[in-house]
mmCIF file of C-alpha atoms in Angstrom:
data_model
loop_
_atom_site.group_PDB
_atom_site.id
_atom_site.type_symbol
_atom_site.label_atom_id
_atom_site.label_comp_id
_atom_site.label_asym_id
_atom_site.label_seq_id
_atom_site.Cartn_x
_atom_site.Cartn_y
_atom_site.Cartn_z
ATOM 1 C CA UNK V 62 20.087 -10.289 41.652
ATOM 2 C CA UNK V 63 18.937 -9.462 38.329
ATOM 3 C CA UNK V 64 21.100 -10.670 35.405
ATOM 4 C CA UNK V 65 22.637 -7.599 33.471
ATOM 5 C CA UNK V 66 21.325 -8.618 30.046
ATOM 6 C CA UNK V 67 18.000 -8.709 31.885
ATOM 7 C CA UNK V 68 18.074 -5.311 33.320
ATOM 8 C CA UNK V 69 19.180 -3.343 30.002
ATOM 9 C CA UNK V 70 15.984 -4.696 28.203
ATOM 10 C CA UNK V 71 14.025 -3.141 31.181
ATOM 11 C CA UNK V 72 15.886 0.567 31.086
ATOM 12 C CA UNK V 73 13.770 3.432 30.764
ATOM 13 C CA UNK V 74 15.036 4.108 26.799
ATOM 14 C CA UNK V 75 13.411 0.179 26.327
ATOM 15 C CA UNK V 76 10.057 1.087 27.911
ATOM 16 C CA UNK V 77 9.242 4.145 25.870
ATOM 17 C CA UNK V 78 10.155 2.196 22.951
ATOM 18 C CA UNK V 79 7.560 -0.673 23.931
ATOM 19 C CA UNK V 80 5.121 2.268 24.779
ATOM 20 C CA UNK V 81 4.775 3.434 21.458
ATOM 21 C CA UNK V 82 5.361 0.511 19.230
ATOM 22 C CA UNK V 83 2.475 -0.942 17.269
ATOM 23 C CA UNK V 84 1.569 -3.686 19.269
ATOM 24 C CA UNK V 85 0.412 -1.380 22.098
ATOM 25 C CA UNK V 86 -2.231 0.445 19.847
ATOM 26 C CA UNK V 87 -3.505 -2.952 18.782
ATOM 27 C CA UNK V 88 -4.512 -4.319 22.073
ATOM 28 C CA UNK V 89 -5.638 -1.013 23.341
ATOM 29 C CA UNK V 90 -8.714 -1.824 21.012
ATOM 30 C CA UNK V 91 -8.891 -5.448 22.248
ATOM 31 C CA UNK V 92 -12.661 -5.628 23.686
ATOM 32 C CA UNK V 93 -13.015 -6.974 27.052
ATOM 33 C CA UNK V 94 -16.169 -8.725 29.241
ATOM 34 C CA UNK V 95 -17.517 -5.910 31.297
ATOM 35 C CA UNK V 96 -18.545 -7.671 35.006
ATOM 36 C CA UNK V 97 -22.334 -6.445 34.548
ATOM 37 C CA UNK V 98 -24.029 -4.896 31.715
ATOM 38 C CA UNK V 99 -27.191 -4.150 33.623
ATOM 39 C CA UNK V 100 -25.356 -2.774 36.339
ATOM 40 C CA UNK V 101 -23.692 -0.561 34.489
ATOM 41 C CA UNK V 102 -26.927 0.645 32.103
ATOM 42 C CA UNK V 103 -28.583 1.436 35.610
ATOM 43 C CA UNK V 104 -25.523 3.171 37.003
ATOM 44 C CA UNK V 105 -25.589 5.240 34.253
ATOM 45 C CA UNK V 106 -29.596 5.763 34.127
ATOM 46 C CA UNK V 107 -29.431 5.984 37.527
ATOM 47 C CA UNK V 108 -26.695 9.494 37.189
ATOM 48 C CA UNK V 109 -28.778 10.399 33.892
ATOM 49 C CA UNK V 110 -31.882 10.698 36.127
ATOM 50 C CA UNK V 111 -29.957 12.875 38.982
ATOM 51 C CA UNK V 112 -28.228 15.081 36.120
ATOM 52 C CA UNK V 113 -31.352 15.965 34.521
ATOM 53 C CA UNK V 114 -33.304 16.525 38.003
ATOM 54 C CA UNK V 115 -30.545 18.376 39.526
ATOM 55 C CA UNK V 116 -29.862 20.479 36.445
ATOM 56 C CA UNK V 117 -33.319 21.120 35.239
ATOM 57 C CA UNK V 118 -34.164 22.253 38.886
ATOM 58 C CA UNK V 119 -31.637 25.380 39.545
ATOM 59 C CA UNK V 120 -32.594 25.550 35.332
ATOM 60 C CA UNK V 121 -35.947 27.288 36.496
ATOM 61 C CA UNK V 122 -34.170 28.632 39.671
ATOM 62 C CA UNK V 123 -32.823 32.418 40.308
ATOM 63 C CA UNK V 124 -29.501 30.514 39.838
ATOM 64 C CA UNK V 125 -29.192 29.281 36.151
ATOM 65 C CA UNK V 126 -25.992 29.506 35.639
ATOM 66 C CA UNK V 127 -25.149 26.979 38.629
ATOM 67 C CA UNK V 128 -26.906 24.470 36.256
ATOM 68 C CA UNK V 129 -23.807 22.390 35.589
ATOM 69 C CA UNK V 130 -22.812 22.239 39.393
ATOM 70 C CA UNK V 131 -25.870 20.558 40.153
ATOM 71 C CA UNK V 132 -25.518 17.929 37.348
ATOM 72 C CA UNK V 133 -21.811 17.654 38.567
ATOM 73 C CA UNK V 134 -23.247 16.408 42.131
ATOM 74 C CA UNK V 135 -25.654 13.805 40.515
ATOM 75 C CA UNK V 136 -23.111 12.378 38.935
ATOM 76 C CA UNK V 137 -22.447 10.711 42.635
ATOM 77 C CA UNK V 138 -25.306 8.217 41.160
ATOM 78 C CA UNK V 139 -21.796 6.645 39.184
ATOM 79 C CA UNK V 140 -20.879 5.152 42.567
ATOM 80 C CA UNK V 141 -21.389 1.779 44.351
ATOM 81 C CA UNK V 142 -22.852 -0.047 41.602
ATOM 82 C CA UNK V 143 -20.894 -3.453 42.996
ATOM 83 C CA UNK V 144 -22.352 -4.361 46.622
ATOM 84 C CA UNK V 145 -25.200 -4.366 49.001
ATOM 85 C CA UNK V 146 -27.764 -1.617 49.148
ATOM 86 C CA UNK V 147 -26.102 -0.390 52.321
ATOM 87 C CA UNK V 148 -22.716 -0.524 51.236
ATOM 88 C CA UNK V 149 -24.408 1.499 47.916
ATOM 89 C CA UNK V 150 -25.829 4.328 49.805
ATOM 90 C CA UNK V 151 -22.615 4.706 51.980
ATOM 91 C CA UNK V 152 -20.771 4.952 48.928
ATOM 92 C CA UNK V 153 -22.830 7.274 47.145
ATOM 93 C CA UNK V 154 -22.875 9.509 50.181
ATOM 94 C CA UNK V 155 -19.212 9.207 50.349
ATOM 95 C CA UNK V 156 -18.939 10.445 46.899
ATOM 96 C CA UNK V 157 -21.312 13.440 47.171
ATOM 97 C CA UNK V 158 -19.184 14.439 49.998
ATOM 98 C CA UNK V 159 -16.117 14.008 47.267
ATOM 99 C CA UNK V 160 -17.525 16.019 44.428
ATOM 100 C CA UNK V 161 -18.988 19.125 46.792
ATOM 101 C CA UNK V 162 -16.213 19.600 48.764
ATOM 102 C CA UNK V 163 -13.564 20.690 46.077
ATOM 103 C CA UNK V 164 -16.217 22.867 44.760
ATOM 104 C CA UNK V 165 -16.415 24.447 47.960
ATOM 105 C CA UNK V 166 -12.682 25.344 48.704
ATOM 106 C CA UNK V 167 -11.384 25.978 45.248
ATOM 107 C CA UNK V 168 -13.903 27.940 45.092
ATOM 108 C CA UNK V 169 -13.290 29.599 48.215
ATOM 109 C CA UNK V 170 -9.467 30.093 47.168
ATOM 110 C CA UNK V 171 -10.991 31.568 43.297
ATOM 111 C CA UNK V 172 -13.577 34.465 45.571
ATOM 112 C CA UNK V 173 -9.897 35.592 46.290
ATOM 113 C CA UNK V 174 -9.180 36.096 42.730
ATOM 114 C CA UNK V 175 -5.648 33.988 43.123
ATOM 115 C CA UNK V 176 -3.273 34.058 40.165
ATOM 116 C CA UNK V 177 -4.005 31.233 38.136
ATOM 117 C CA UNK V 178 -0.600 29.614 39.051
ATOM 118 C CA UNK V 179 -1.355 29.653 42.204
ATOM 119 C CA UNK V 180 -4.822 28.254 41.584
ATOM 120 C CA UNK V 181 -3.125 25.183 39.539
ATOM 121 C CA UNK V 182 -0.723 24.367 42.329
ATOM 122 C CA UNK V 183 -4.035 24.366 44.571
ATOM 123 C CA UNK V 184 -6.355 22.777 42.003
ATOM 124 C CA UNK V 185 -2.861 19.869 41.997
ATOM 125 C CA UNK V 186 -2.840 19.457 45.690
ATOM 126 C CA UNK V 187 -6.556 19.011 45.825
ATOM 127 C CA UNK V 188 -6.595 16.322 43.049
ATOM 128 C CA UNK V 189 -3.506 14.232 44.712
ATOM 129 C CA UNK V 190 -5.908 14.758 48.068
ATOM 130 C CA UNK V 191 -8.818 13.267 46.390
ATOM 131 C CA UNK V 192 -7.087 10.335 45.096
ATOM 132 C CA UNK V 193 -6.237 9.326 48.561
ATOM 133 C CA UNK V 194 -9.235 9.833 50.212
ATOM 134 C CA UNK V 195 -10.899 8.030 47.062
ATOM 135 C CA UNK V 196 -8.981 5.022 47.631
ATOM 136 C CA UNK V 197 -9.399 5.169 51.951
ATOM 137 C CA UNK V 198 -13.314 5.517 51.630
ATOM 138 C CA UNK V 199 -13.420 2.814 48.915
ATOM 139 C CA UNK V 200 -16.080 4.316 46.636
ATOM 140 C CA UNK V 201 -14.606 2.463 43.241
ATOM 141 C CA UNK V 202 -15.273 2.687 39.944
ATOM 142 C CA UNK V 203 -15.277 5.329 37.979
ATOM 143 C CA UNK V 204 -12.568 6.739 40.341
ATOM 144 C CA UNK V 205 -11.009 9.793 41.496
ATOM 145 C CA UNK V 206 -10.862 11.340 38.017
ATOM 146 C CA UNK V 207 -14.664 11.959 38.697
ATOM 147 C CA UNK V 208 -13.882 14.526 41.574
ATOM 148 C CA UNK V 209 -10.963 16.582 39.764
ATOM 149 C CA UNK V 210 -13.510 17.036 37.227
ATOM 150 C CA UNK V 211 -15.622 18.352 39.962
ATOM 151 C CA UNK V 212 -12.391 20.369 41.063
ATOM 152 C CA UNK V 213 -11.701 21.805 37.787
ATOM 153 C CA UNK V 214 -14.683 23.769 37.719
ATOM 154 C CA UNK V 215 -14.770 25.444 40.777
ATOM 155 C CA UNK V 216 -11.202 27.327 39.438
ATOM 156 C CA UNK V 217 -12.983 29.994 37.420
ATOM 157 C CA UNK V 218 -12.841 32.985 39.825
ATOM 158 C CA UNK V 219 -16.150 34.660 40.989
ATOM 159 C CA UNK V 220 -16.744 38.001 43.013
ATOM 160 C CA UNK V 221 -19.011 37.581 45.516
ATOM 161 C CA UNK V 222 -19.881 35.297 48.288
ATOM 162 C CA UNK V 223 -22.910 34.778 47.017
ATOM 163 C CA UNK V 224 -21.749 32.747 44.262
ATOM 164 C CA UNK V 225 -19.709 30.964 46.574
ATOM 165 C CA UNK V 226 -22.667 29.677 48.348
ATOM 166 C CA UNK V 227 -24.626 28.366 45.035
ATOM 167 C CA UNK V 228 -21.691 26.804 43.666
ATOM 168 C CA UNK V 229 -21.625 24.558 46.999
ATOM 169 C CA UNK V 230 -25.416 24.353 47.647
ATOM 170 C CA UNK V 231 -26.380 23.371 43.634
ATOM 171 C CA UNK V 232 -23.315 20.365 43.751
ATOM 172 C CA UNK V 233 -24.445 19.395 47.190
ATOM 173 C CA UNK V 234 -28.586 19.543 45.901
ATOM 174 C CA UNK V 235 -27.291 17.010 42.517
ATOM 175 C CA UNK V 236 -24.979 14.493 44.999
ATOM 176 C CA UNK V 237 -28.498 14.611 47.195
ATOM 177 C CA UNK V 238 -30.876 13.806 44.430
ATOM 178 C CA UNK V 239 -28.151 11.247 43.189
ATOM 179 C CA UNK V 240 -28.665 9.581 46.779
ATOM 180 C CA UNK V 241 -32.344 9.506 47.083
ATOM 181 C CA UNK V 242 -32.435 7.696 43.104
ATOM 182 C CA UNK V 243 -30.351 5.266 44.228
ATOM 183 C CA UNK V 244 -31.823 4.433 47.267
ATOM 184 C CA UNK V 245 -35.209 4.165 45.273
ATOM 185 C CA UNK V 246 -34.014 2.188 42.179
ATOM 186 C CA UNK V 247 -31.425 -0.180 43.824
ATOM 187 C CA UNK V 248 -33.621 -3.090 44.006
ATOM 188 C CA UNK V 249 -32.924 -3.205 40.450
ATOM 189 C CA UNK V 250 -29.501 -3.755 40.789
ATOM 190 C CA UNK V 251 -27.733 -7.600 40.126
ATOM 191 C CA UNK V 252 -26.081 -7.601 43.910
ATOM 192 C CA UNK V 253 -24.329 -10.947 42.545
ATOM 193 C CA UNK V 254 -22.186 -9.376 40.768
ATOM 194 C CA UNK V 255 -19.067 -8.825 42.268
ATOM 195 C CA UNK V 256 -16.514 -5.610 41.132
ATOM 196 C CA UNK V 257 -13.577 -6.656 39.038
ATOM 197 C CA UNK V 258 -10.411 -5.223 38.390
ATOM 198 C CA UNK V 259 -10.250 -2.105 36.494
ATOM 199 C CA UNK V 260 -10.696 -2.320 32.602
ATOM 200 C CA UNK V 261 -10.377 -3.054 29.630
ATOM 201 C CA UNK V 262 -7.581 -4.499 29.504
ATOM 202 C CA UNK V 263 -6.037 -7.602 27.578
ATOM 203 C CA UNK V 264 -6.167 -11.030 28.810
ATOM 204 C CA UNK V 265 -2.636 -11.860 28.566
ATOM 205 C CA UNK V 266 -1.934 -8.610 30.547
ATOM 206 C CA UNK V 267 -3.977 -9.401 33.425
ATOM 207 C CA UNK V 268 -1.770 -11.650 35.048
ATOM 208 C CA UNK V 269 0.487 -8.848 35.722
ATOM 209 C CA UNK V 270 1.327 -7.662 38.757
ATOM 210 C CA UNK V 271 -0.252 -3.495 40.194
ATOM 211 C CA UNK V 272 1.969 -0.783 40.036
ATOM 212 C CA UNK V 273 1.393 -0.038 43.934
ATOM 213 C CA UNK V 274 0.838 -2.783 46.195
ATOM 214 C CA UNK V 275 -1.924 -0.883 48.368
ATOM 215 C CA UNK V 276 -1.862 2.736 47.939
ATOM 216 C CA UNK V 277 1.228 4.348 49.455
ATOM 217 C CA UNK V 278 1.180 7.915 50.721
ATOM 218 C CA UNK V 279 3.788 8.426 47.668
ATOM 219 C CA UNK V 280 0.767 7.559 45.517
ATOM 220 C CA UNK V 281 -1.241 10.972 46.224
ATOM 221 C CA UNK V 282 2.253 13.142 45.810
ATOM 222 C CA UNK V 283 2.908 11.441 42.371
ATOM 223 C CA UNK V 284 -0.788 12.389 41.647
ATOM 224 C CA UNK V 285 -0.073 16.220 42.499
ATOM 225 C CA UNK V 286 2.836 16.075 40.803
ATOM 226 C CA UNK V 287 1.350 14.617 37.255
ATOM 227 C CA UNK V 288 -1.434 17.638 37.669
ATOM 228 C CA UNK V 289 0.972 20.588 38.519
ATOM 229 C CA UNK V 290 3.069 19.304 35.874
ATOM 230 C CA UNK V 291 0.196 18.792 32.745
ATOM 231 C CA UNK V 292 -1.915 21.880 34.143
ATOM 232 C CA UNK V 293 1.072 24.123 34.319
ATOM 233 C CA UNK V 294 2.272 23.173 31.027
ATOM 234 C CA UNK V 295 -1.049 23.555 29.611
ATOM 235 C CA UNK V 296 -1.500 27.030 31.055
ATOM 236 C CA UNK V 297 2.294 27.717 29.887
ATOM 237 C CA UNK V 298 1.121 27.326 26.487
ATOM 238 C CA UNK V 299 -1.832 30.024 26.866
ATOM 239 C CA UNK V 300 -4.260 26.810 26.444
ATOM 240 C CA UNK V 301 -7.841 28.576 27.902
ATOM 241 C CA UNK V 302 -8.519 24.923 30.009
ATOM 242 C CA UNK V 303 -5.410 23.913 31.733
ATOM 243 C CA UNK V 304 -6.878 21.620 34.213
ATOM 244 C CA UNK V 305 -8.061 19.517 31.474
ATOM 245 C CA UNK V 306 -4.567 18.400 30.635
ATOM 246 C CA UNK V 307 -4.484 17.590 34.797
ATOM 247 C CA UNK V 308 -7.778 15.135 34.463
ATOM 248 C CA UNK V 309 -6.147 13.509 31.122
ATOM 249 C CA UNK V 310 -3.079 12.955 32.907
ATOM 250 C CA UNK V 311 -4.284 11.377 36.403
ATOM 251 C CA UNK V 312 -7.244 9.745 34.846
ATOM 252 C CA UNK V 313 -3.864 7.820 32.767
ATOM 253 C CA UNK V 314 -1.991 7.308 35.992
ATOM 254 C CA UNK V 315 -5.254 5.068 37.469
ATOM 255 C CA UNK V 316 -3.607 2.479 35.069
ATOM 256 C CA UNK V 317 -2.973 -0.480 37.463
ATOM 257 C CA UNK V 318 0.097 -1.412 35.768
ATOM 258 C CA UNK V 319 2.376 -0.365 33.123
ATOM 259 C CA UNK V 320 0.388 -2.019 30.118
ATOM 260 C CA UNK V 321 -2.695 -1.035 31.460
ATOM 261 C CA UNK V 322 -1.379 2.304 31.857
ATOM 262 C CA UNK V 323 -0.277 2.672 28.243
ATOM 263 C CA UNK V 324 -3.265 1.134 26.767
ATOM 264 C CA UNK V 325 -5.196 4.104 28.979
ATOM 265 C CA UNK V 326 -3.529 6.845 26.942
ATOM 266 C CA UNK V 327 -3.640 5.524 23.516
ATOM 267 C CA UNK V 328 -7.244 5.094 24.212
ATOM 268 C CA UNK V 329 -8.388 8.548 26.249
ATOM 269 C CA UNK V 330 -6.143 9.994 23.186
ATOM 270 C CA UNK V 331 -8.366 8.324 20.248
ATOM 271 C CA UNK V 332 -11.277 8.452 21.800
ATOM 272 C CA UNK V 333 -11.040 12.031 23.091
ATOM 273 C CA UNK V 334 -10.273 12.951 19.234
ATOM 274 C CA UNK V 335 -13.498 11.334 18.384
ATOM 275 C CA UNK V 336 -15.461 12.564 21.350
ATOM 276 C CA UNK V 337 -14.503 16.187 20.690
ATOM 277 C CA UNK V 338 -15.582 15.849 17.256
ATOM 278 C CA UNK V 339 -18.781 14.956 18.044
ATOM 279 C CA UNK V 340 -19.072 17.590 20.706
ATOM 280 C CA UNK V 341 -18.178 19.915 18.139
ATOM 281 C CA UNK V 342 -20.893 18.624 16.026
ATOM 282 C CA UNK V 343 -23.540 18.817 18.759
ATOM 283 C CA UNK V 344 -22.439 22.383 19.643
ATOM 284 C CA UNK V 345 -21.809 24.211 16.169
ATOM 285 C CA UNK V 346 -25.675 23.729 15.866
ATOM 286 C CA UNK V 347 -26.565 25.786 19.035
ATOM 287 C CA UNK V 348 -28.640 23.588 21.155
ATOM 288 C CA UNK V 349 -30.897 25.358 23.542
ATOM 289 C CA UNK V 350 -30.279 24.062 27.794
ATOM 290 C CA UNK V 351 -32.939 21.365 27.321
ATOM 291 C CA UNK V 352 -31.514 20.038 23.821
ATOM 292 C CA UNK V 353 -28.159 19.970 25.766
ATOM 293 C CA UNK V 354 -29.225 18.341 29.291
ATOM 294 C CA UNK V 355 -30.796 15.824 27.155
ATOM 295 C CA UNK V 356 -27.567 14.537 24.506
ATOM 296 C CA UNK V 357 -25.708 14.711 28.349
ATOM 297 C CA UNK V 358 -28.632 12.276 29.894
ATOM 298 C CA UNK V 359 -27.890 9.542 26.777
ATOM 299 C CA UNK V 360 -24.431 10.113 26.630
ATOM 300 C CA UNK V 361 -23.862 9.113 30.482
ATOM 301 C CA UNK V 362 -25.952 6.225 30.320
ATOM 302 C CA UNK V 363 -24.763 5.080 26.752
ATOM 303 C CA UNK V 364 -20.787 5.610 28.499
ATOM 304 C CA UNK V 365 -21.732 3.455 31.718
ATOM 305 C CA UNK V 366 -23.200 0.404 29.027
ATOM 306 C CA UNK V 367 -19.769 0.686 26.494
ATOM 307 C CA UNK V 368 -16.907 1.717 28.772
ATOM 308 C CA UNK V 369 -16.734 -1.903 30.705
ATOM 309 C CA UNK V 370 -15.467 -3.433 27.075
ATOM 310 C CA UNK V 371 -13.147 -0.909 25.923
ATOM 311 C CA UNK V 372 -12.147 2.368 27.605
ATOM 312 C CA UNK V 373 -11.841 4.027 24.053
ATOM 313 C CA UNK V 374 -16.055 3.243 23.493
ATOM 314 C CA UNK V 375 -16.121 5.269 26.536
ATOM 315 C CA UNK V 376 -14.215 8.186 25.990
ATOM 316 C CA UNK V 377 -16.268 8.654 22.920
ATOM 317 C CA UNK V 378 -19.330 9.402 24.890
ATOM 318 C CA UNK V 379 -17.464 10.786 27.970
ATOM 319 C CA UNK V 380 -15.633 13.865 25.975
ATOM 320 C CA UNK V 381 -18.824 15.500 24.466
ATOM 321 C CA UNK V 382 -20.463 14.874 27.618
ATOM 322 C CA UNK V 383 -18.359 16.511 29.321
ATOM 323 C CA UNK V 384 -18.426 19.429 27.278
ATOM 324 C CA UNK V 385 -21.703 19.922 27.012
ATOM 325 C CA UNK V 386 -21.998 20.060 31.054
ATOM 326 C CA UNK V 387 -19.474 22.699 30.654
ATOM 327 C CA UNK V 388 -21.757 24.273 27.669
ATOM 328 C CA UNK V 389 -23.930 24.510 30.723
ATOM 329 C CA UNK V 390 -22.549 26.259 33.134
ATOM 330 C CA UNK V 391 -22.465 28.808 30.140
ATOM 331 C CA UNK V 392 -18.890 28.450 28.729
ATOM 332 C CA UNK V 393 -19.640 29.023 24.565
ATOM 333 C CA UNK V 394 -17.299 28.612 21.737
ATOM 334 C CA UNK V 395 -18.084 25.179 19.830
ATOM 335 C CA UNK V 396 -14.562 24.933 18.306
ATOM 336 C CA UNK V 397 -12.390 26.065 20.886
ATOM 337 C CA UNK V 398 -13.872 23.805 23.453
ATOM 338 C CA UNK V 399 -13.647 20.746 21.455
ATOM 339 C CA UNK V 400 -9.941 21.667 20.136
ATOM 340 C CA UNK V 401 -8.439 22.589 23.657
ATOM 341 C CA UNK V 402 -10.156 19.350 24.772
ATOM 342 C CA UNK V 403 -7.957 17.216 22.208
ATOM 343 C CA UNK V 404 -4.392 19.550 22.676
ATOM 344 C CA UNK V 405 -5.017 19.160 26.536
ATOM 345 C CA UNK V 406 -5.697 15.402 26.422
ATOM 346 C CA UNK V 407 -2.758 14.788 24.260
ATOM 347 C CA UNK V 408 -0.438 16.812 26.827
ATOM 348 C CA UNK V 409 -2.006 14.811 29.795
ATOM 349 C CA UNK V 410 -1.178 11.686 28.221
ATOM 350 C CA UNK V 411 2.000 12.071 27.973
ATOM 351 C CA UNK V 412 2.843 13.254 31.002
ATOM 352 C CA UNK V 413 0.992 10.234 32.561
ATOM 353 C CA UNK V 414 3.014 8.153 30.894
ATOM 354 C CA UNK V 415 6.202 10.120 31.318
ATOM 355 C CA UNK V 416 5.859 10.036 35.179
ATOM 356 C CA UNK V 417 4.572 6.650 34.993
ATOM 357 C CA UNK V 418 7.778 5.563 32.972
ATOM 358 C CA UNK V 419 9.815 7.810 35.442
ATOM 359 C CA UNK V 420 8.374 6.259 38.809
ATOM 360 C CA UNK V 421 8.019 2.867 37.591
ATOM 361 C CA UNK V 422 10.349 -0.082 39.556
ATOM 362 C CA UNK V 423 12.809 -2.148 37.632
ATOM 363 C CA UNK V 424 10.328 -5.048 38.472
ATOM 364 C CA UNK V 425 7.232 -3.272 36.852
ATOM 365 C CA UNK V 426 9.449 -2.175 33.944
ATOM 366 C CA UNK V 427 10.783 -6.186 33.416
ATOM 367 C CA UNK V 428 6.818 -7.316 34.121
ATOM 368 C CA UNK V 429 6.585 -4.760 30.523
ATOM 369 C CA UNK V 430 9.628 -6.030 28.519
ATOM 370 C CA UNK V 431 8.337 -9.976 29.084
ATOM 371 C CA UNK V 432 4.523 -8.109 28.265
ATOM 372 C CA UNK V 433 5.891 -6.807 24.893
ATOM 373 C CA UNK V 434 8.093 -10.085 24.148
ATOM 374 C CA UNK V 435 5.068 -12.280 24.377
ATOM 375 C CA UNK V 436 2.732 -9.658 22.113
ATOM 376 C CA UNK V 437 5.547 -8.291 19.678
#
């Protein structure tokens, strides 16, 4: 039984108090040993090569505007970078399966011109979905977060069947040219390597135990949960990209404890500032497609090289690349873009942490108080 004393310095009031003090922005800069440099600068070249194929294709198509769904399904290329070349091209597979098939039902659900409400709650379900079947097939690194990105486009309602069908065909065509440039540049890849836990993430909080042991089926309802909640608040607020605030929030929540977690949001929040300033930047000069597909091509490989030492470095490149694939699919407005990004990161956060905070154990929340003691 847990001493009194003991469990008072682990009470809910205690924990947000250790979430924002000083000492948890400090070591969310701390750098950390990504577990292969090359693998990661080929992952990334590897999804660089499918974006730009994929999206340069439907470019000089009858379907331009499907541009961004195609470079959504190369992003599969960011899969299976740990492994053998087998267990690579089941993973990739796995994952092009993962981004097309949101795309396809939300989009599905938007031909019916929905509310938006009910297109949140949907989009919600769909992302808590994903993480499960994410974690059941294995595919890794980057995550789930990848596919509720893919989800969060396929909410803008369309008319016609027609546009149904592109939306699907130009993801599936990217996640298919994602497979065949892996299969054909995988001997490059160090298959010593082995994957490592999630980081960055400080050495002295590594020891700690995961906020799930496994993935209970509790996991994928807290996911819905922390993307009804952030999307619905976001849309609440007449914000134009509510789902936005859902990815912020669940790509928090893939913190694999309570540290980790909190380091996670002070860095997507800082580096998402940063990133949408550059964005902002790249976009208030009016690139043409080519100018645009091309910043997106060094921007995903530059992410895949910095992100292993410090998830801030790669939210810097992973903001403005994301909005410029949404620049793409022909969304305008520099400023707004890059403003909602930073108001709907900042809401995600903290309703990451919130639910984090809210769902955490008594044992996860002591693991933090004896976390903060030894760092204060």
């Amino acid at each position: 039984m847990k001493k009194p004393d003991v469990v008072a310095h682990a009470s809910h009031g205690q924990m947000l108090r250790h979430t924002i003090a000083p000492a948890r922005l400090r070591e969310s800069f701390a750098l950390a040993r990504p577990p292969s440099v090359r693998n990661g600068a080929l992952a990334g070249g590897q999804a660089a090569l499918a974006v730009v194929l994929a999206a340069g294709a439907l470019h000089y198509s009858p379907w331009p505007e499907m541009a961004g769904f195609a470079g959504l399904g190369g992003m599969a290329a960011l899969f299976g970078r740990f492994g053998s070349p087998a267990q690579c091209r089941r993973i990739v597979l796995a994952a092009g399966c993962l981004l097309t098939a949101p795309v396809a039902l939300l989009s599905l659900a938007a031909w019916f011109q929905l509310p938006m409400v009910v297109m949140l709650l949907m989009f919600s379900l769909m992302a808590g979905a994903l993480a499960s079947v994410a974690h059941r097939t294995q595919v890794g690194a980057p995550g789930a977060v990848i596919f509720v990105f893919a989800a969060s486009a396929a909410i803008t309602p369309i008319d016609s069947a027609s546009l149904w069908w592109q939306r699907v065909l130009a993801t599936a065509l990217g996640a298919a040219l994602a497979y065949v440039v892996c299969v054909l540049t995988d001997p490059l890849r160090d298959q010593s390597v082995q994957p490592a836990v999630p980081v960055p993430q400080p050495a002295t909080a590594s020891t700690l135990p995961p906020l799930t042991p496994g993935y209970a089926p509790s996991q994928s309802l807290r996911v819905a949960l922390c993307a009804a909640i952030a999307s619905l608040g976001a849309y609440a607020l007449g914000w134009s990209h509510p789902a936005w605030a859902a990815i912020g929030a669940i790509a928090i929540m893939q913190g694999i404890h309570l540290p980790h977690t909190i380091h996670r949001a002070w860095q997507r929040t800082i580096g998402t500032i940063i990133g949408a300033g550059i964005a902002w930047a790249i976009l208030s000069m009016h690139p043409d497609f080519w100018h645009i597909l091309a910043v997106v091509a060094v921007l995903q490989f530059v992410t895949e090289v910095i992100i292993g030492y410090n998830y801030a470095l790669g939210q810097m490149a992973i903001t403005p690349m994301a909005l410029l694939m949404t620049a793409l699919s022909g969304h305008a407005g520099a400023t707004e873009m890059a403003v909602s990004r930073i108001y709907d990161t900042a809401l995600g956060a903290l309703v990451g942490i919130a639910l984090a905070l809210l769902f955490s154990t008594l044992d996860e929340r002591m693991h933090l108080a004896r976390h903060h003691s030894g760092n204060h």
